[in-house]
CSV table of C-alpha atoms in Angstrom, one decimal:
chain,number,residue,atom,x,y,z
A,1174,MET,CA,33.1,2.7,-10.2
A,1175,THR,CA,29.7,3.3,-8.6
A,1176,GLU,CA,27.2,0.8,-9.9
A,1177,PRO,CA,24.1,2.4,-11.4
A,1178,ILE,CA,20.4,1.9,-11.0
A,1179,VAL,CA,19.4,0.4,-14.3
A,1180,ALA,CA,15.9,0.9,-15.9
A,1181,CYS,CA,14.6,-0.5,-19.1
A,1182,VAL,CA,12.3,1.7,-21.2
A,1183,ASP,CA,10.2,0.4,-24.1
A,1184,GLY,CA,7.6,3.1,-24.8
A,1185,SER,CA,5.0,1.9,-22.3
A,1186,ARG,CA,3.6,4.1,-19.5
A,1187,SER,CA,4.7,1.6,-16.9
A,1188,ALA,CA,8.3,1.6,-18.2
A,1189,MET,CA,8.3,5.4,-18.0
A,1190,SER,CA,7.1,5.1,-14.4
A,1191,ALA,CA,9.9,2.6,-13.8
A,1192,ALA,CA,12.4,5.2,-15.2
A,1193,LEU,CA,11.1,7.8,-12.7
A,1194,TRP,CA,11.2,5.3,-9.8
A,1195,ALA,CA,14.8,4.3,-10.7
A,1196,ALA,CA,15.8,8.0,-11.0
A,1197,ASP,CA,14.4,8.7,-7.5
A,1198,ASP,CA,16.3,5.8,-6.1
A,1199,ALA,CA,19.5,6.8,-7.9
A,1200,ALA,CA,19.2,10.4,-6.6
A,1201,LEU,CA,18.5,9.2,-3.0
A,1202,SER,CA,21.3,6.7,-3.0
A,1203,GLY,CA,23.9,8.9,-4.7
A,1204,ARG,CA,24.2,6.6,-7.7
A,1205,PRO,CA,24.1,7.2,-11.5
A,1206,LEU,CA,21.1,6.2,-13.5
A,1207,ARG,CA,21.5,4.0,-16.6
A,1208,LEU,CA,18.6,3.8,-19.1
A,1209,VAL,CA,18.5,1.1,-21.7
A,1210,HIS,CA,16.2,0.0,-24.5
A,1211,VAL,CA,16.5,-3.5,-26.0
A,1212,ALA,CA,15.9,-3.8,-29.7
A,1213,GLU,CA,14.7,-7.4,-30.1
A,1214,PRO,CA,15.4,-9.6,-33.2
A,1215,LEU,CA,12.2,-10.3,-35.0
A,1216,LEU,CA,13.2,-13.5,-36.7
A,1217,GLN,CA,16.1,-15.9,-36.4
A,1218,GLY,CA,19.1,-14.2,-37.9
A,1219,VAL,CA,17.2,-10.9,-38.6
A,1220,THR,CA,18.2,-7.8,-36.7
A,1221,ALA,CA,15.6,-5.3,-35.5
A,1222,THR,CA,16.3,-2.7,-38.1
A,1223,VAL,CA,12.9,-2.6,-39.8
A,1224,VAL,CA,10.5,0.2,-39.6
A,1225,ARG,CA,8.1,0.9,-36.8
A,1226,ASP,CA,5.5,3.7,-37.3
A,1227,GLY,CA,7.5,5.1,-40.2
A,1228,THR,CA,10.8,5.2,-38.2
A,1229,ALA,CA,13.7,2.8,-38.3
A,1230,TYR,CA,13.6,0.7,-35.1
A,1231,SER,CA,17.0,1.8,-33.9
A,1232,GLU,CA,16.0,5.4,-34.3
A,1233,TRP,CA,12.7,4.7,-32.5
A,1234,GLY,CA,14.6,3.1,-29.6
A,1235,ALA,CA,17.0,6.1,-29.4
A,1236,ALA,CA,14.0,8.4,-29.4
A,1237,LEU,CA,12.5,6.5,-26.5
A,1238,LEU,CA,15.7,6.9,-24.5
A,1239,ASP,CA,15.8,10.6,-25.3
A,1240,GLU,CA,12.2,10.9,-24.1
A,1241,ALA,CA,13.0,9.1,-20.9
A,1242,VAL,CA,16.0,11.3,-20.2
A,1243,THR,CA,13.9,14.4,-20.7
A,1244,LEU,CA,11.3,13.1,-18.3
A,1245,VAL,CA,13.9,12.3,-15.7
A,1246,ARG,CA,15.6,15.6,-16.1
A,1247,SER,CA,12.4,17.4,-15.3
A,1248,ARG,CA,12.6,15.9,-11.8
A,1249,HIS,CA,16.4,15.4,-11.3
A,1250,ASP,CA,18.2,17.9,-13.4
A,1251,GLY,CA,21.6,17.2,-11.9
A,1252,LEU,CA,21.4,13.4,-12.0
A,1253,ALA,CA,24.2,11.5,-13.8
A,1254,ILE,CA,22.5,9.6,-16.6
A,1255,THR,CA,23.8,7.3,-19.3
A,1256,THR,CA,21.8,5.6,-22.0
A,1257,GLU,CA,22.4,2.7,-24.4
A,1258,LEU,CA,20.4,1.0,-27.2
A,1259,LEU,CA,21.0,-2.8,-26.8
A,1260,HIS,CA,20.3,-5.5,-29.4
A,1261,GLY,CA,19.1,-9.0,-28.5
A,1262,ASP,CA,16.5,-10.8,-26.4
A,1263,VAL,CA,15.2,-8.7,-23.5
A,1264,ALA,CA,15.6,-11.0,-20.6
A,1265,PRO,CA,19.2,-12.1,-21.3
A,1266,SER,CA,20.2,-8.6,-22.2
A,1267,LEU,CA,18.9,-7.2,-18.9
A,1268,SER,CA,20.4,-10.2,-17.0
A,1269,GLU,CA,23.8,-9.1,-18.4
A,1270,GLU,CA,23.1,-5.5,-17.3
A,1271,ALA,CA,22.3,-6.7,-13.8
A,1272,THR,CA,25.9,-8.0,-13.4
A,1273,ARG,CA,27.1,-4.3,-13.4
A,1274,ALA,CA,24.1,-2.8,-11.6
A,1275,ALA,CA,23.0,-2.0,-8.0
A,1276,ALA,CA,19.3,-2.7,-9.0
A,1277,LEU,CA,17.2,-3.4,-12.0
A,1278,VAL,CA,13.9,-1.6,-12.6
A,1279,VAL,CA,11.3,-2.6,-15.2
A,1280,GLY,CA,7.7,-1.8,-15.9
A,1281,SER,CA,4.9,-4.2,-15.3
A,1282,ARG,CA,3.3,-3.9,-18.7
A,1283,GLY,CA,5.5,-3.3,-21.7
A,1284,LEU,CA,5.2,-3.1,-25.4
A,1285,GLY,CA,8.1,-5.6,-26.0
A,1286,GLY,CA,9.1,-4.4,-29.5
A,1287,PHE,CA,7.1,-6.1,-32.2
A,1288,THR,CA,6.3,-9.3,-30.4
A,1289,GLY,CA,3.7,-7.9,-28.0
A,1290,LEU,CA,5.8,-9.2,-25.1
A,1291,VAL,CA,4.6,-8.1,-21.7
A,1292,LEU,CA,7.6,-6.6,-20.0
A,1293,GLY,CA,6.2,-7.7,-16.7
A,1294,SER,CA,6.9,-11.3,-17.8
A,1295,VAL,CA,10.5,-10.2,-18.2
A,1296,GLY,CA,10.4,-9.0,-14.6
A,1297,VAL,CA,9.2,-12.5,-13.6
A,1298,LYS,CA,12.0,-14.1,-15.6
A,1299,LEU,CA,14.6,-11.9,-14.1
A,1300,ALA,CA,13.4,-11.9,-10.4
A,1301,GLY,CA,15.2,-14.6,-8.6
A,1302,HIS,CA,17.7,-15.2,-11.4
A,1303,VAL,CA,20.0,-12.2,-10.9
A,1304,ASP,CA,21.9,-11.2,-7.8
A,1305,VAL,CA,20.5,-7.7,-7.5
A,1306,PRO,CA,17.1,-6.5,-6.5
A,1307,VAL,CA,14.5,-6.5,-9.4
A,1308,ILE,CA,11.8,-3.9,-9.0
A,1309,VAL,CA,8.7,-4.2,-11.1
A,1310,VAL,CA,6.8,-0.9,-11.3
A,1311,ARG,CA,3.1,-0.5,-12.2
A,1312,GLY,CA,0.9,2.6,-12.4
A,1313,PRO,CA,1.9,6.2,-12.0
A,1314,HIS,CA,5.0,6.9,-10.0
A,1315,VAL,CA,3.8,8.7,-6.9
A,1316,LEU,CA,4.3,8.2,-3.2
A,1317,LEU,CA,0.9,8.1,-1.5
A,1318,HIS,CA,1.3,6.2,1.8
A,1319,ARG,CA,4.9,6.6,3.0
A,1320,GLU,CA,5.0,2.9,3.9
A,1321,ILE,CA,7.0,0.0,2.7
A,1322,VAL,CA,5.8,-3.6,3.3
A,1323,VAL,CA,8.1,-6.6,3.5
A,1324,GLY,CA,7.1,-10.3,3.8
A,1325,VAL,CA,9.2,-12.6,5.9
A,1326,ASP,CA,9.3,-16.3,6.7
A,1327,MET,CA,12.5,-16.7,8.7
A,1328,SER,CA,14.5,-17.9,5.6
A,1329,GLU,CA,17.7,-16.5,4.2
A,1330,ALA,CA,15.7,-14.9,1.4
A,1331,SER,CA,13.7,-13.1,4.1
A,1332,ARG,CA,16.9,-11.8,5.6
A,1333,ALA,CA,18.0,-10.4,2.3
A,1334,ALA,CA,14.6,-8.9,1.8
A,1335,LEU,CA,14.8,-7.2,5.3
A,1336,ASP,CA,18.2,-5.8,4.5
A,1337,TYR,CA,16.8,-4.1,1.4
A,1338,ALA,CA,13.5,-3.1,2.9
A,1339,PHE,CA,15.0,-1.4,5.9
A,1340,ALA,CA,17.5,0.4,3.7
A,1341,MET,CA,14.8,1.6,1.4
A,1342,ALA,CA,12.6,2.8,4.2
A,1343,GLU,CA,15.5,4.7,5.7
A,1344,ARG,CA,16.4,6.2,2.3
A,1345,ARG,CA,12.9,7.2,1.4
A,1346,GLY,CA,11.7,8.3,4.8
A,1347,CYS,CA,9.0,5.7,5.0
A,1348,ALA,CA,7.6,3.5,7.8
A,1349,LEU,CA,8.2,-0.2,7.4
A,1350,ARG,CA,5.5,-2.9,8.0
A,1351,VAL,CA,6.9,-6.4,8.4
A,1352,ILE,CA,4.4,-9.2,7.7
A,1353,ARG,CA,4.6,-12.8,8.6
A,1354,THR,CA,1.7,-15.2,7.9
A,1355,TRP,CA,0.7,-18.5,9.3
A,1356,TYR,CA,-1.9,-20.9,8.1
A,1357,VAL,CA,-3.3,-24.4,8.6
A,1358,PRO,CA,-6.1,-25.9,6.5
A,1359,PRO,CA,-9.2,-25.5,8.7
A,1360,SER,CA,-11.0,-28.5,7.2
A,1361,LYS,CA,-8.2,-30.9,8.3
A,1362,TYR,CA,-6.9,-29.3,11.5
A,1363,GLU,CA,-10.0,-27.3,12.6
A,1364,LEU,CA,-9.9,-28.7,16.2
A,1365,ALA,CA,-6.1,-28.0,16.6
A,1366,LEU,CA,-6.6,-24.5,15.2
A,1367,GLN,CA,-9.3,-23.8,17.8
A,1368,LEU,CA,-7.2,-25.2,20.6
A,1369,TYR,CA,-3.8,-23.9,19.7
A,1370,GLY,CA,-4.3,-21.1,17.2
A,1371,GLU,CA,-3.7,-18.3,19.6
A,1372,GLN,CA,-0.6,-20.0,21.1
A,1373,VAL,CA,0.9,-20.6,17.6
A,1374,ALA,CA,0.3,-16.9,16.7
A,1375,GLU,CA,1.9,-15.7,20.0
A,1376,THR,CA,4.9,-18.0,19.6
A,1377,GLU,CA,5.4,-16.9,16.0
A,1378,GLY,CA,5.0,-13.3,16.9
A,1379,LYS,CA,7.8,-13.6,19.5
A,1380,MET,CA,10.1,-15.2,17.0
A,1381,LEU,CA,9.4,-12.4,14.6
A,1382,HIS,CA,10.1,-9.7,17.2
A,1383,GLU,CA,13.4,-11.4,18.1
A,1384,MET,CA,14.3,-11.7,14.4
A,1385,LEU,CA,13.9,-8.0,13.8
A,1386,GLY,CA,16.1,-7.0,16.6
A,1387,PRO,CA,19.4,-6.5,14.6
A,1388,TRP,CA,17.6,-4.5,11.9
A,1389,ARG,CA,15.9,-2.2,14.4
A,1390,GLU,CA,19.2,-1.5,16.0
A,1391,ALA,CA,20.9,-0.8,12.7
A,1392,HIS,CA,18.1,1.5,11.5
A,1393,PRO,CA,16.8,3.2,14.7
A,1394,GLY,CA,15.1,6.0,12.7
A,1395,VAL,CA,12.8,3.6,10.8
A,1396,PRO,CA,9.3,3.2,12.3
A,1397,VAL,CA,8.6,-0.5,12.3
A,1398,THR,CA,5.3,-2.4,12.7
A,1399,ALA,CA,5.4,-6.2,12.9
A,1400,SER,CA,2.2,-8.0,11.9
A,1401,MET,CA,1.3,-11.7,12.4
A,1402,ILE,CA,-1.6,-12.5,10.0
A,1403,TYR,CA,-3.5,-15.7,9.6
A,1404,GLY,CA,-3.9,-16.5,6.0
A,1405,HIS,CA,-1.9,-17.1,2.7
A,1406,PRO,CA,1.1,-14.8,2.3
A,1407,VAL,CA,0.1,-13.7,-1.2
A,1408,GLY,CA,-3.3,-12.5,-0.1
A,1409,ALA,CA,-1.8,-10.8,3.0
A,1410,LEU,CA,0.9,-9.0,1.1
A,1411,CYS,CA,-1.4,-8.0,-1.8
A,1412,ASP,CA,-4.0,-6.6,0.6
A,1413,ALA,CA,-1.2,-4.6,2.3
A,1414,SER,CA,0.0,-3.3,-1.1
A,1415,ALA,CA,-3.1,-1.2,-1.4
A,1416,HIS,CA,-1.7,1.0,1.3
A,1417,ALA,CA,2.0,0.8,0.5
A,1418,ASP,CA,4.5,2.4,-1.9
A,1419,LEU,CA,6.6,-0.7,-2.2
A,1420,VAL,CA,6.3,-4.4,-1.3
A,1421,VAL,CA,9.5,-6.3,-0.8
A,1422,VAL,CA,9.7,-10.1,-1.1
A,1423,GLY,CA,12.6,-12.6,-1.1
A,1424,SER,CA,13.4,-15.2,-3.7
A,1425,ARG,CA,14.9,-18.5,-2.9
A,1426,GLY,CA,17.9,-18.7,-5.1
A,1427,ARG,CA,19.7,-18.6,-8.4
A,1428,GLY,CA,18.7,-20.2,-11.7
A,1429,THR,CA,19.0,-19.8,-15.4
A,1430,ILE,CA,16.7,-17.4,-17.2
A,1431,GLY,CA,13.4,-19.1,-17.9
A,1432,SER,CA,13.8,-21.8,-15.2
A,1433,ALA,CA,10.9,-22.1,-12.7
A,1434,LEU,CA,12.9,-20.8,-9.7
A,1435,LEU,CA,10.8,-17.9,-8.6
A,1436,GLY,CA,8.7,-18.9,-5.5
A,1437,SER,CA,5.0,-19.0,-5.6
A,1438,VAL,CA,4.7,-16.2,-3.1
A,1439,SER,CA,7.0,-13.8,-5.1
A,1440,HIS,CA,5.3,-14.8,-8.3
A,1441,GLY,CA,1.8,-14.2,-6.9
A,1442,VAL,CA,2.7,-10.8,-5.4
A,1443,LEU,CA,4.3,-9.7,-8.7
A,1444,HIS,CA,1.1,-10.4,-10.5
A,1445,HIS,CA,-1.4,-9.1,-8.1
A,1446,ALA,CA,0.1,-6.4,-5.9
A,1447,SER,CA,-1.2,-2.9,-6.6
A,1448,CYS,CA,2.1,-1.1,-6.0
A,1449,PRO,CA,5.7,-1.6,-7.1
A,1450,VAL,CA,7.3,-4.9,-6.0
A,1451,ALA,CA,11.0,-5.5,-5.3
A,1452,VAL,CA,12.2,-9.1,-5.4
A,1453,VAL,CA,15.5,-9.6,-3.6
A,1454,SER,CA,17.6,-12.7,-4.1
A,1455,ALA,CA,18.8,-14.8,-1.2
A,1456,HIS,CA,22.2,-14.5,-2.9
A,1457,ARG,CA,22.0,-10.8,-3.2
A,1458,ARG,CA,25.3,-9.3,-4.3
A,1459,PRO,CA,26.4,-6.3,-2.1
A,1460,ALA,CA,26.4,-3.2,-4.3
A,1461,SER,CA,29.7,-1.4,-4.5
A,1462,ARG,CA,30.1,2.3,-4.0
């Protein structure tokens, strides 16, 4: 069975943007779209069946899903779409969804039922803890720059991020900018930086060029720019996000929901980038067709 692209909707604008992003990705990859809404329990042992804005919560959630389907149909009328109203806590529910998905898409700022939960925090909880890419979408869903940015550091997580970034650039007809940063504290190593800074940058640049060779060969139609930048990776990637349609970063491994596994770079980019961010696990599970 073809694994779907899963998007969670909660009534917020960013969640609707996430649904559109997921729909585009599903259409381009030939996958179905699955839209879910999670009805959270309000109190221990109490199900989310109380009234919101004069409507039973389950009915409100179903109406949200219908609204999202209508929005998606306006852009992709022939797309295969399924919906489901789930009950439980958001992060564990979506983690379970990820076991049967090709990717998981959430909004950066959500309503989170009655608790005021920021859905972006759910994205942070999920990124790095599930074996499929987690995409956190903010703002209106439009392609402005036709460029995807990916950050690398020669780790296995970076290789998984490169796999995803090249595939996305090819699928969406975008150029790809690969960013690697290097940095030494100037106050402590100022003399070494003055003497050897250019040599370090040149050596790192050659390593980056060699690293990208297999991906360039596998995706010859993707225009690639490799950039060596002196500075912190969060700052470099967030600066680049102002001119990108997607930033892709790797995460370092698995962990339970709520554990502090997401790396500082991924965490910083998720909070400060100005475009959608995809976090790809080093243990990324290959999506089935």
